[in-house]
Amino acid sequence: MTEKELKVMAEGKRLGIGSKEFLQRHNDIMRMADGAQQNGGKPDGTGSEDGNA
């Protein structure tokens, strides 16, 4: 294996790719992204950076 491949593997292990916790974090992030898209790009749906519409 090359040094680059070893680094990629080590980073994957550090992040816990494939673990239950990693998948849960991924799903949480995807839910937040979907919500932001449905709310005009803002998590709170105001369309305002500071939450005051």
PDB file of C-alpha atoms in Angstrom:
ATOM      1  CA  MET A   1       0.000   0.000   0.000  1.00  0.00           C
ATOM      2  CA  THR A   2       1.076   3.513  -0.667  1.00  0.00           C
ATOM      3  CA  GLU A   3       1.511   6.116   2.036  1.00  0.00           C
ATOM      4  CA  LYS A   4      -1.516   7.979   0.657  1.00  0.00           C
ATOM      5  CA  GLU A   5      -3.692   4.864   0.904  1.00  0.00           C
ATOM      6  CA  LEU A   6      -2.560   4.305   4.490  1.00  0.00           C
ATOM      7  CA  LYS A   7      -3.450   7.903   5.365  1.00  0.00           C
ATOM      8  CA  VAL A   8      -6.905   7.508   3.792  1.00  0.00           C
ATOM      9  CA  MET A   9      -7.506   4.321   5.762  1.00  0.00           C
ATOM     10  CA  ALA A  10      -6.348   5.952   8.996  1.00  0.00           C
ATOM     11  CA  GLU A  11      -8.657   8.940   8.416  1.00  0.00           C
ATOM     12  CA  GLY A  12     -11.598   6.623   7.745  1.00  0.00           C
ATOM     13  CA  LYS A  13     -10.891   4.791  10.979  1.00  0.00           C
ATOM     14  CA  ARG A  14     -10.548   8.067  12.891  1.00  0.00           C
ATOM     15  CA  LEU A  15     -13.925   9.235  11.589  1.00  0.00           C
ATOM     16  CA  GLY A  16     -15.526   5.893  12.358  1.00  0.00           C
ATOM     17  CA  ILE A  17     -16.843   5.445   8.815  1.00  0.00           C
ATOM     18  CA  GLY A  18     -19.361   2.624   8.737  1.00  0.00           C
ATOM     19  CA  SER A  19     -19.991   2.693  12.478  1.00  0.00           C
ATOM     20  CA  LYS A  20     -23.445   3.117  13.986  1.00  0.00           C
ATOM     21  CA  GLU A  21     -22.455   6.520  15.398  1.00  0.00           C
ATOM     22  CA  PHE A  22     -21.101   7.766  12.057  1.00  0.00           C
ATOM     23  CA  LEU A  23     -24.280   6.763  10.256  1.00  0.00           C
ATOM     24  CA  GLN A  24     -26.404   8.477  12.924  1.00  0.00           C
ATOM     25  CA  ARG A  25     -24.407  11.722  12.556  1.00  0.00           C
ATOM     26  CA  HIS A  26     -24.719  11.477   8.777  1.00  0.00           C
ATOM     27  CA  ASN A  27     -28.487  11.001   8.983  1.00  0.00           C
ATOM     28  CA  ASP A  28     -28.831  13.938  11.411  1.00  0.00           C
ATOM     29  CA  ILE A  29     -26.869  16.208   9.071  1.00  0.00           C
ATOM     30  CA  MET A  30     -28.919  15.116   6.053  1.00  0.00           C
ATOM     31  CA  ARG A  31     -32.176  15.817   7.957  1.00  0.00           C
ATOM     32  CA  MET A  32     -30.937  19.306   8.869  1.00  0.00           C
ATOM     33  CA  ALA A  33     -29.921  19.972   5.253  1.00  0.00           C
ATOM     34  CA  ASP A  34     -33.323  18.822   3.978  1.00  0.00           C
ATOM     35  CA  GLY A  35     -35.051  21.062   6.517  1.00  0.00           C
ATOM     36  CA  ALA A  36     -32.948  24.054   5.515  1.00  0.00           C
ATOM     37  CA  GLN A  37     -33.778  23.511   1.839  1.00  0.00           C
ATOM     38  CA  GLN A  38     -37.486  23.347   2.606  1.00  0.00           C
ATOM     39  CA  ASN A  39     -37.249  26.517   4.724  1.00  0.00           C
ATOM     40  CA  GLY A  40     -35.685  28.760   2.104  1.00  0.00           C
ATOM     41  CA  GLY A  41     -32.116  27.825   2.956  1.00  0.00           C
ATOM     42  CA  LYS A  42     -32.283  28.737   6.644  1.00  0.00           C
ATOM     43  CA  PRO A  43     -32.670  26.175   9.419  1.00  0.00           C
ATOM     44  CA  ASP A  44     -35.343  28.282  11.160  1.00  0.00           C
ATOM     45  CA  GLY A  45     -37.278  29.051   7.976  1.00  0.00           C
ATOM     46  CA  THR A  46     -37.073  32.838   8.360  1.00  0.00           C
ATOM     47  CA  GLY A  47     -34.881  33.429   5.320  1.00  0.00           C
ATOM     48  CA  SER A  48     -32.834  35.715   7.558  1.00  0.00           C
ATOM     49  CA  GLU A  49     -29.278  35.179   8.751  1.00  0.00           C
ATOM     50  CA  ASP A  50     -30.039  36.339  12.291  1.00  0.00           C
ATOM     51  CA  GLY A  51     -33.451  34.692  12.582  1.00  0.00           C
ATOM     52  CA  ASN A  52     -35.335  38.028  12.519  1.00  0.00           C
ATOM     53  CA  ALA A  53     -37.537  38.185   9.455  1.00  0.00           C
TER      54      ALA A  53
END
